Amino acid sequence: MKKQLYLNLMYSKWIWMMGGIMIVINLLAAFSQSLINLQPFMPFVNLLNLIVMVYTISSIQNIHTLITKNDSHHFLYSLPIRKTDILKADYIYHALMLVFTVAVFSTYVIIGHDYHLYYGLVMIMGASLIMMSIYLIIFANSWLDSAILRYIIYFLPLFIIYMFHFMPLNNTVIHNIDLGIGWDIYRFVLPFIVLGAGIIVYAASYLYGRKKIVKSDIV
Amino acid sequence: MNAIDVKGLHKQIGNFEIKDLDIEIPKGYITGMVGDNGAGKSTLINHFTGLLKADRGDVKILGSDDIERDRENLLNRIGMVFAEDNFPEHLSPAKLEKLLTVYFEAWDSAVYHKYLDDFKVPENTRIKKLSTGEKVKLSLAVALSHNAELLILDEPTSNLAPTFRMELLDILQELMINEEITILFSTHITSDLERIADYIMMIDDGEILFNMEKEALLDTYKKVKGPKGMLDDETNELLIGKRDNSLGFEAMSNSWDTLQELFGDKVIVEKLSVDEVMYFIKNNRRDV
């Protein structure tokens, strides 16, 4: 399993570096906000954070897309490692990337943002776990066929959540808009239900995927 | 003892089918696998490296009959050269080694660098910028640097200059001094096999047409030539893949001595090349 983790890290080094640089930028911004007016730079900082977190949350898909270049997966997946270890490493790796995403996000929140944003993050984490479960089950069945298409399918629900949960959550809290209990459940309770479901689906999909992967063709 | 034992291997990929193959690759010898493009050579090899899973049948490699369970151990003991260049192109041979040391338990860095040096493969140039021949050489260096017991070479000589091809064949022969090593060498340059193979196996349209010791194959089967109108139905039966031309007929036969007894000097018996064996067998399949 360590072998596959090493491979994943090798292919995603740049994403970790990008995330690390983002953390530094966020911290610098947070500590200097009392000294200088950051408002002119905030749209740029917001966009940078969004781009970085898009990559950290989809790092596995990014790795899979990169290793299909020149059909390198024929070579890389014929190196000595068990198929179940490849799958296990990918599951662990995605969980690590979610933790890393939380780290980047946390440094972003401290630049004068409200902590309610964490509800949006929890929702996205939960949805990411569910979508990644589906992605990795397909991976266990057919490996890297149509990797780019699956990348898009993974992202679509996350984008919808960003548009219809994260953004409204932010706007309604900032402007202190009260839309009733149903809206509150949607904003503040649903994220934890989705996260809980995500964790369960993620674990169950791993148990299912490890049975499937030994029966499937890699190429 | 066999390095590879295949019984009833069946695999369907789209319209292509590998049909209930039985194969034995003896340990300590070089087996050459010949066949046209699309005959099923790479598909078969992919079963040995765990890239493909048989629909049914048994594949036993280096004593293991469960490739999935023993995949890690087996792939440590198999050196593989692919038909296509599938390396991560953004890496250099030196950086590739860092990855390979993580994967292979018996990775021998000194041997790897020696081969890179001998083959004149630049260590710090990105693989993307290496020539096709250099990539094949790199692939060979990788396959030869982790003390593999079984080398599987899928068309390794196709993209090599003639001088290096000869050099490679010498290296493979040197490796065979240690009889623990087994080599499965797939190619359509049959002259390479005539030089180094102990056994020759021919695959066509997913079926094994023959798998024999090379000397026995070339001693058993001979090319027979004779004038027109000499053969009757009974003697025709003794010929494989017969072709008529303006001068007479030409065919392969394992009863060439009988034909010689019957027709004396009228028939000419000649040694076959592996190419000709393939040609006559394919003719025979077409006629059937």
Coordinates of C-alpha atoms in Angstrom, one line a residue:
Chain A
M1 CA 0.0 0.0 0.0
K2 CA 2.9 2.3 0.8
K3 CA 4.1 1.9 -2.8
Q4 CA 0.8 3.2 -4.2
L5 CA 0.8 6.1 -1.7
Y6 CA 4.3 7.0 -2.8
L7 CA 3.2 6.9 -6.5
N8 CA 0.2 9.1 -5.7
L9 CA 2.4 11.6 -3.8
M10 CA 4.8 11.6 -6.7
Y11 CA 2.1 12.5 -9.2
S12 CA 0.4 15.0 -6.9
K13 CA 3.5 16.8 -5.5
W14 CA 2.5 20.0 -7.3
I15 CA -1.0 19.9 -5.7
W16 CA 0.6 19.6 -2.2
M17 CA 2.9 22.5 -3.0
M18 CA 0.1 24.6 -4.3
G19 CA -1.9 23.9 -1.2
G20 CA 1.1 24.7 1.0
I21 CA 1.7 28.0 -0.7
M22 CA -2.0 28.8 -0.4
I23 CA -1.8 28.1 3.4
V24 CA 1.2 30.5 3.7
I25 CA -0.6 33.2 1.6
N26 CA -3.8 32.8 3.8
L27 CA -1.8 33.0 7.0
L28 CA 0.1 36.1 5.8
A29 CA -3.1 37.7 4.8
A30 CA -4.7 36.8 8.1
F31 CA -1.9 38.3 10.2
S32 CA -1.5 41.4 8.1
Q33 CA -5.2 42.3 7.8
S34 CA -4.9 44.6 10.9
L35 CA -2.1 46.4 9.2
I36 CA -3.2 46.8 5.6
N37 CA -6.5 46.9 3.8
L38 CA -6.9 43.5 2.1
Q39 CA -10.3 44.2 0.5
P40 CA -8.9 45.0 -3.0
F41 CA -7.0 41.7 -3.0
M42 CA -9.8 39.5 -1.5
P43 CA -11.5 38.5 -4.8
F44 CA -8.2 37.3 -6.1
V45 CA -7.5 35.4 -2.8
N46 CA -11.0 33.9 -2.9
L47 CA -10.5 32.7 -6.4
L48 CA -7.0 31.2 -5.6
N49 CA -8.5 29.3 -2.6
L50 CA -11.3 28.0 -4.8
I51 CA -8.9 26.8 -7.5
V52 CA -6.5 25.2 -5.0
M53 CA -9.4 23.4 -3.2
V54 CA -10.8 22.1 -6.5
Y55 CA -7.5 20.4 -7.0
T56 CA -7.0 19.1 -3.5
I57 CA -10.5 17.6 -3.4
S58 CA -10.0 15.8 -6.8
S59 CA -6.4 14.9 -6.5
I60 CA -7.1 11.2 -7.2
Q61 CA -8.8 11.9 -10.4
N62 CA -6.0 14.2 -11.4
I63 CA -3.5 11.5 -10.7
H64 CA -5.5 9.0 -12.7
T65 CA -5.7 11.3 -15.6
L66 CA -2.0 12.0 -15.5
I67 CA -1.0 8.3 -15.4
T68 CA -3.1 7.5 -18.4
K69 CA -0.9 9.8 -20.5
N70 CA 1.2 7.7 -22.8
D71 CA -0.7 4.7 -21.3
S72 CA 1.7 4.8 -18.4
H73 CA -0.8 2.9 -16.3
H74 CA 0.1 -0.3 -18.3
F75 CA 3.6 0.1 -16.8
L76 CA 2.8 1.5 -13.4
Y77 CA 0.1 -1.1 -12.7
S78 CA 2.3 -4.0 -13.7
L79 CA 4.8 -3.1 -11.0
P80 CA 4.8 -5.4 -7.9
I81 CA 1.8 -4.4 -5.8
R82 CA -1.5 -6.1 -5.1
K83 CA -4.6 -4.7 -6.7
T84 CA -6.3 -4.5 -3.3
D85 CA -3.4 -2.4 -2.0
I86 CA -3.8 0.0 -5.0
L87 CA -7.4 0.5 -4.1
K88 CA -6.8 0.8 -0.4
A89 CA -4.1 3.4 -1.0
D90 CA -6.4 5.4 -3.2
Y91 CA -9.1 5.4 -0.5
I92 CA -6.6 6.5 2.2
Y93 CA -5.1 9.1 -0.1
H94 CA -8.4 10.7 -0.8
A95 CA -9.2 10.9 3.0
L96 CA -5.8 12.5 3.5
M97 CA -6.6 15.0 0.7
L98 CA -9.9 15.9 2.4
V99 CA -8.0 16.6 5.7
F100 CA -5.5 18.7 3.7
T101 CA -8.5 20.6 2.1
V102 CA -9.8 21.3 5.6
A103 CA -6.4 22.7 6.5
V104 CA -6.3 25.0 3.5
F105 CA -9.9 26.0 4.2
S106 CA -9.3 26.7 7.8
T107 CA -6.5 29.2 7.0
Y108 CA -8.9 30.8 4.5
V109 CA -11.6 31.2 7.1
I110 CA -9.4 33.2 9.4
I111 CA -9.0 35.9 6.9
G112 CA -12.0 37.8 8.3
H113 CA -14.6 35.1 7.3
D114 CA -17.3 33.8 9.5
Y115 CA -17.1 30.2 10.8
H116 CA -20.5 29.4 9.3
L117 CA -18.6 28.6 6.1
Y118 CA -17.6 25.3 7.8
Y119 CA -21.2 24.0 7.2
G120 CA -20.7 24.4 3.5
L121 CA -17.3 22.6 3.7
V122 CA -18.9 19.8 5.7
M123 CA -21.6 19.4 3.0
I124 CA -18.9 19.4 0.2
M125 CA -16.8 16.8 2.2
G126 CA -19.8 14.5 2.6
A127 CA -20.7 14.8 -1.1
S128 CA -17.1 14.3 -2.1
L129 CA -17.0 11.0 -0.1
I130 CA -20.2 9.8 -1.8
M131 CA -19.1 10.7 -5.3
M132 CA -15.6 9.3 -4.6
S133 CA -17.1 6.0 -3.5
I134 CA -19.0 5.8 -6.8
Y135 CA -15.8 6.8 -8.7
L136 CA -13.6 4.2 -6.9
I137 CA -16.2 1.4 -7.4
I138 CA -16.1 2.1 -11.1
F139 CA -12.3 2.2 -10.9
A140 CA -12.3 -1.2 -9.2
N141 CA -14.5 -2.6 -12.1
S142 CA -12.9 -1.0 -15.1
W143 CA -9.8 0.8 -13.9
L144 CA -9.0 3.9 -15.9
D145 CA -11.4 3.6 -18.9
S146 CA -12.8 7.1 -19.7
A147 CA -10.9 8.7 -16.8
I148 CA -11.6 12.3 -17.9
L149 CA -15.3 11.7 -18.3
R150 CA -15.5 10.2 -14.7
Y151 CA -13.5 13.3 -13.5
I152 CA -16.3 15.5 -14.8
I153 CA -19.1 13.2 -13.3
Y154 CA -17.4 13.4 -9.9
F155 CA -17.3 17.2 -10.0
L156 CA -20.8 17.9 -11.2
P157 CA -22.6 17.3 -7.8
L158 CA -19.9 19.1 -6.0
F159 CA -20.4 22.1 -8.2
I160 CA -24.2 22.0 -7.7
I161 CA -23.6 21.9 -3.9
Y162 CA -21.3 24.8 -4.2
M163 CA -23.8 26.8 -6.1
F164 CA -26.9 25.8 -4.2
H165 CA -25.7 25.3 -0.7
F166 CA -22.4 27.0 -0.1
M167 CA -23.1 30.2 -1.8
P168 CA -26.7 30.7 -0.4
L169 CA -25.4 29.7 3.0
N170 CA -22.8 32.4 2.9
N171 CA -25.1 35.1 1.5
T172 CA -27.9 34.4 4.0
V173 CA -25.6 34.4 7.0
I174 CA -23.7 37.5 6.0
H175 CA -26.9 39.4 5.3
N176 CA -28.7 37.8 8.3
I177 CA -31.6 36.6 6.3
D178 CA -34.1 34.4 8.2
L179 CA -36.0 32.0 5.9
G180 CA -37.5 29.7 8.5
I181 CA -36.7 26.3 10.1
G182 CA -36.7 24.3 6.8
W183 CA -34.0 26.6 5.4
D184 CA -32.0 26.2 8.7
I185 CA -32.2 22.5 8.5
Y186 CA -31.0 22.7 4.9
R187 CA -28.1 25.0 5.8
F188 CA -27.0 23.7 9.2
V189 CA -28.2 20.1 9.6
L190 CA -28.2 18.6 6.2
P191 CA -24.4 18.9 5.9
F192 CA -23.9 16.6 8.8
I193 CA -26.4 14.1 7.5
V194 CA -24.6 14.1 4.1
L195 CA -21.2 13.8 5.8
G196 CA -22.4 10.8 8.0
A197 CA -23.9 9.2 4.9
G198 CA -20.6 9.9 3.0
I199 CA -18.5 8.2 5.7
I200 CA -20.7 5.1 5.7
V201 CA -20.9 4.9 1.9
Y202 CA -17.2 5.4 1.6
A203 CA -16.4 2.5 4.0
A204 CA -19.0 0.2 2.4
S205 CA -17.8 1.0 -1.1
Y206 CA -14.2 0.1 -0.1
L207 CA -15.4 -3.3 1.2
Y208 CA -17.3 -3.9 -2.1
G209 CA -14.5 -2.6 -4.3
R210 CA -11.8 -4.8 -2.9
K211 CA -13.8 -7.8 -3.9
K212 CA -14.4 -6.4 -7.4
I213 CA -10.9 -5.2 -8.2
V214 CA -9.3 -8.7 -8.1
K215 CA -11.7 -9.9 -10.8
S216 CA -11.2 -7.0 -13.2
D217 CA -8.9 -6.3 -16.1
I218 CA -6.5 -3.4 -15.7
V219 CA -6.1 -2.7 -19.4
Chain B
M1 CA 9.4 -28.0 -14.4
N2 CA 7.6 -25.2 -16.1
A3 CA 7.9 -21.5 -15.4
I4 CA 4.4 -21.0 -16.9
D5 CA 1.7 -23.5 -17.1
V6 CA -1.6 -22.6 -18.8
K7 CA -4.6 -24.8 -19.0
G8 CA -7.8 -24.0 -20.8
L9 CA -7.2 -20.2 -20.8
H10 CA -10.1 -18.5 -22.3
K11 CA -10.6 -14.7 -22.8
Q12 CA -13.0 -12.7 -24.8
I13 CA -12.1 -9.1 -25.6
G14 CA -14.7 -7.5 -27.9
N15 CA -14.6 -9.7 -31.0
F16 CA -11.2 -11.2 -30.3
E17 CA -11.0 -14.4 -28.4
I18 CA -8.3 -16.5 -26.9
K19 CA -9.6 -20.0 -27.2
D20 CA -8.9 -22.5 -24.4
L21 CA -5.2 -22.4 -24.6
D22 CA -2.9 -24.9 -23.1
I23 CA 0.7 -23.7 -22.8
E24 CA 3.9 -24.9 -21.1
I25 CA 6.9 -22.7 -20.9
P26 CA 9.8 -24.7 -19.5
K27 CA 11.9 -23.2 -16.8
G28 CA 15.5 -22.4 -17.7
Y29 CA 15.0 -22.0 -21.5
I30 CA 14.2 -19.3 -24.0
T31 CA 10.8 -19.7 -25.6
G32 CA 10.1 -17.6 -28.6
M33 CA 6.5 -16.6 -29.3
V34 CA 5.7 -15.8 -32.9
G35 CA 2.6 -14.6 -34.6
D36 CA 1.2 -11.7 -36.7
N37 CA 0.1 -8.4 -35.2
G38 CA -3.2 -9.0 -33.5
A39 CA -2.6 -12.7 -33.1
G40 CA -2.9 -12.5 -29.4
K41 CA 0.7 -12.4 -28.2
S42 CA 0.3 -9.2 -26.0
T43 CA -3.1 -10.4 -24.7
L44 CA -1.6 -13.6 -23.6
I45 CA 1.4 -11.8 -22.0
N46 CA -1.0 -9.5 -20.2
H47 CA -2.4 -12.5 -18.4
F48 CA 1.0 -13.4 -17.1
T49 CA 1.6 -10.0 -15.6
G50 CA -1.9 -9.7 -14.1
L51 CA -3.0 -6.9 -16.3
L52 CA -5.8 -9.2 -17.7
K53 CA -7.9 -11.8 -15.9
A54 CA -8.9 -14.9 -17.7
D55 CA -12.6 -15.6 -18.2
R56 CA -11.8 -19.2 -17.4
G57 CA -8.9 -21.6 -17.2
D58 CA -5.8 -21.8 -15.0
V59 CA -2.6 -19.8 -15.2
K60 CA 0.3 -21.0 -13.0
I61 CA 3.4 -18.8 -13.0
L62 CA 6.6 -19.6 -11.1
G63 CA 4.8 -22.1 -9.0
S64 CA 1.8 -19.9 -8.0
D65 CA -1.6 -20.7 -9.2
D66 CA -3.2 -17.6 -7.7
I67 CA -1.8 -14.6 -9.5
E68 CA -4.1 -12.2 -7.7
R69 CA -3.1 -13.4 -4.2
D70 CA 0.6 -13.6 -5.1
R71 CA 0.7 -10.6 -7.5
E72 CA 3.3 -8.6 -5.5
N73 CA 5.6 -11.5 -5.1
L74 CA 5.3 -12.7 -8.7
L75 CA 5.8 -9.3 -10.2
N76 CA 9.0 -8.9 -8.2
R77 CA 10.2 -12.1 -9.9
I78 CA 9.1 -11.1 -13.4
G79 CA 11.0 -8.7 -15.6
M80 CA 8.8 -7.1 -18.3
V81 CA 9.5 -5.3 -21.5
F82 CA 6.4 -4.0 -23.2
A83 CA 5.7 -3.8 -26.9
E84 CA 4.8 -0.1 -26.5
D85 CA 6.7 2.5 -24.6
N86 CA 4.5 3.1 -21.5
F87 CA 6.9 4.9 -19.2
P88 CA 5.9 8.1 -17.4
E89 CA 7.4 10.4 -19.9
H90 CA 7.9 13.3 -17.5
L91 CA 10.5 11.3 -15.5
S92 CA 14.2 10.8 -16.4
P93 CA 15.7 7.3 -16.0
A94 CA 17.3 8.5 -12.8
K95 CA 14.0 9.7 -11.3
L96 CA 12.3 6.5 -12.6
E97 CA 14.7 4.6 -10.5
K98 CA 13.6 6.3 -7.3
L99 CA 10.1 5.0 -8.0
L100 CA 11.3 1.5 -8.9
T101 CA 13.4 1.1 -5.7
V102 CA 10.1 1.6 -3.8
Y103 CA 8.4 -1.2 -5.7
F104 CA 11.0 -3.9 -6.3
E105 CA 12.4 -5.7 -3.3
A106 CA 15.5 -6.8 -5.0
W107 CA 16.2 -3.7 -7.0
D108 CA 19.9 -3.6 -7.9
S109 CA 20.9 0.0 -8.5
A110 CA 24.5 -0.9 -9.6
V111 CA 23.2 -3.2 -12.3
Y112 CA 20.6 -0.6 -13.5
H113 CA 23.3 2.1 -13.9
K114 CA 25.6 -0.4 -15.6
Y115 CA 23.0 -1.2 -18.2
L116 CA 22.1 2.4 -18.7
D117 CA 25.8 3.1 -19.2
D118 CA 26.4 0.1 -21.5
F119 CA 23.3 0.9 -23.5
K120 CA 24.3 4.7 -23.6
V121 CA 20.9 5.8 -22.2
P122 CA 21.2 9.3 -20.8
E123 CA 20.2 9.2 -17.1
N124 CA 19.0 12.7 -16.6
T125 CA 17.1 13.3 -19.8
R126 CA 13.3 13.1 -19.6
I127 CA 12.0 9.9 -21.1
K128 CA 9.9 11.9 -23.5
K129 CA 13.0 13.1 -25.2
L130 CA 14.7 9.7 -25.6
S131 CA 14.6 8.0 -28.9
T132 CA 12.4 4.9 -29.5
G133 CA 15.5 2.7 -29.3
E134 CA 16.7 4.3 -26.1
K135 CA 13.3 3.7 -24.5
V136 CA 13.5 0.0 -25.4
K137 CA 17.0 -0.1 -23.9
L138 CA 15.7 1.6 -20.8
S139 CA 12.9 -0.9 -20.6
L140 CA 15.4 -3.7 -20.8
A141 CA 17.6 -2.1 -18.2
V142 CA 14.6 -2.0 -15.8
A143 CA 13.6 -5.6 -16.6
L144 CA 17.2 -6.8 -16.0
S145 CA 17.8 -4.9 -12.7
H146 CA 15.7 -6.6 -10.1
N147 CA 17.0 -10.2 -10.3
A148 CA 14.0 -11.5 -12.2
E149 CA 13.6 -15.2 -12.6
L150 CA 11.2 -14.8 -15.6
L151 CA 11.8 -12.3 -18.3
I152 CA 8.9 -11.5 -20.6
L153 CA 9.9 -9.5 -23.6
D154 CA 7.1 -8.3 -25.8
E155 CA 8.5 -7.4 -29.2
P156 CA 11.7 -6.0 -27.7
T157 CA 13.8 -5.9 -30.9
S158 CA 11.3 -4.4 -33.2
N159 CA 12.6 -0.8 -32.7
L160 CA 16.2 -1.6 -32.2
A161 CA 19.1 -1.0 -34.6
P162 CA 20.6 -4.3 -36.0
T163 CA 23.8 -3.9 -34.1
F164 CA 22.1 -3.4 -30.7
R165 CA 19.7 -6.3 -31.6
M166 CA 22.7 -8.6 -31.8
E167 CA 24.1 -7.2 -28.6
L168 CA 20.8 -7.8 -26.8
L169 CA 20.6 -11.4 -28.1
D170 CA 24.1 -11.9 -26.6
I171 CA 23.0 -10.4 -23.3
L172 CA 20.1 -12.8 -23.2
Q173 CA 22.3 -15.8 -24.0
E174 CA 24.7 -14.7 -21.3
L175 CA 21.8 -14.6 -18.8
M176 CA 20.9 -18.1 -19.8
I177 CA 24.2 -19.4 -18.3
N178 CA 22.3 -19.2 -15.1
E179 CA 19.7 -21.8 -15.8
E180 CA 17.3 -20.4 -13.2
I181 CA 16.2 -17.8 -15.6
T182 CA 13.4 -18.3 -18.1
I183 CA 12.8 -16.0 -21.0
L184 CA 9.6 -15.6 -23.0
F185 CA 10.4 -13.6 -26.1
S186 CA 7.7 -12.4 -28.3
T187 CA 8.7 -11.1 -31.7
H188 CA 7.9 -11.2 -35.4
I189 CA 11.6 -11.0 -36.3
T190 CA 12.0 -14.7 -36.5
S191 CA 15.7 -14.6 -37.3
D192 CA 16.2 -13.5 -33.6
L193 CA 14.5 -16.7 -32.5
E194 CA 16.4 -18.9 -34.8
R195 CA 19.5 -17.6 -33.1
I196 CA 18.6 -17.9 -29.4
A197 CA 15.3 -19.7 -28.8
D198 CA 15.2 -23.2 -27.4
Y199 CA 11.4 -23.5 -27.9
I200 CA 9.2 -21.9 -30.5
M201 CA 5.5 -21.3 -30.0
M202 CA 3.3 -19.9 -32.7
I203 CA 0.0 -18.1 -32.0
D204 CA -2.5 -17.1 -34.6
D205 CA -6.0 -15.7 -34.1
G206 CA -5.9 -16.6 -30.4
E207 CA -4.9 -20.2 -30.9
I208 CA -1.6 -21.9 -30.4
L209 CA -0.6 -23.6 -33.6
F210 CA 2.5 -25.2 -32.3
N211 CA 4.8 -25.1 -29.3
M212 CA 7.9 -27.2 -29.9
E213 CA 11.6 -27.4 -29.2
K214 CA 13.2 -25.5 -32.0
E215 CA 15.7 -28.2 -33.1
A216 CA 12.9 -30.8 -33.0
L217 CA 10.6 -28.5 -35.1
L218 CA 13.2 -27.9 -37.7
D219 CA 14.4 -31.5 -37.8
T220 CA 10.8 -32.9 -38.0
Y221 CA 9.5 -30.5 -40.6
K222 CA 11.2 -29.8 -43.9
K223 CA 10.4 -27.9 -47.0
V224 CA 9.6 -30.2 -49.9
K225 CA 9.6 -29.0 -53.6
G226 CA 8.7 -30.9 -56.7
P227 CA 7.4 -30.8 -60.2
K228 CA 3.8 -30.4 -61.2
G229 CA 1.6 -33.5 -61.6
M230 CA 3.7 -35.7 -59.4
L231 CA 1.4 -36.0 -56.5
D232 CA -1.8 -38.0 -56.1
D233 CA -4.4 -37.6 -53.3
E234 CA -2.5 -39.9 -50.9
T235 CA 0.8 -38.1 -51.2
N236 CA -1.0 -34.7 -51.1
E237 CA -2.1 -35.7 -47.6
L238 CA 1.5 -35.7 -46.5
L239 CA 2.0 -32.0 -47.2
I240 CA 1.2 -29.0 -45.1
G241 CA 0.3 -25.6 -46.6
K242 CA 1.0 -26.6 -50.2
R243 CA 1.3 -23.9 -52.8
D244 CA 1.6 -24.4 -56.5
N245 CA 3.6 -22.2 -58.8
S246 CA 4.7 -22.2 -62.4
L247 CA 7.5 -24.7 -61.7
G248 CA 5.7 -27.1 -59.5
F249 CA 4.7 -27.2 -55.8
E250 CA 6.2 -26.2 -52.5
A251 CA 5.1 -27.3 -49.1
M252 CA 6.1 -28.3 -45.6
S253 CA 6.1 -31.9 -44.5
N254 CA 7.0 -34.1 -41.6
S255 CA 6.9 -37.1 -43.9
W256 CA 9.6 -35.7 -46.1
D257 CA 11.6 -39.0 -45.9
T258 CA 8.6 -41.0 -47.2
L259 CA 8.3 -38.6 -50.1
Q260 CA 12.0 -38.9 -50.8
E261 CA 11.7 -42.7 -50.8
L262 CA 8.8 -42.6 -53.2
F263 CA 10.1 -40.0 -55.6
G264 CA 13.8 -40.0 -55.1
D265 CA 15.6 -37.1 -56.7
K266 CA 12.4 -35.7 -58.1
V267 CA 11.6 -34.0 -54.8
I268 CA 13.9 -31.5 -53.2
V269 CA 14.0 -31.5 -49.4
E270 CA 15.4 -28.4 -47.7
K271 CA 15.7 -27.1 -44.2
L272 CA 13.0 -24.7 -43.2
S273 CA 13.3 -21.3 -41.6
V274 CA 10.9 -20.3 -38.8
D275 CA 9.3 -17.8 -41.2
E276 CA 8.6 -20.6 -43.6
V277 CA 7.1 -22.8 -40.9
M278 CA 4.8 -19.9 -40.1
Y279 CA 4.0 -19.4 -43.8
F280 CA 3.1 -23.0 -44.5
I281 CA 1.1 -23.4 -41.3
K282 CA -0.9 -20.3 -42.1
N283 CA -1.5 -21.5 -45.7
N284 CA -2.7 -24.8 -44.3
R285 CA -5.2 -23.0 -42.0
R286 CA -6.5 -21.0 -44.9
D287 CA -6.9 -24.1 -47.0
V288 CA -8.8 -25.9 -44.2

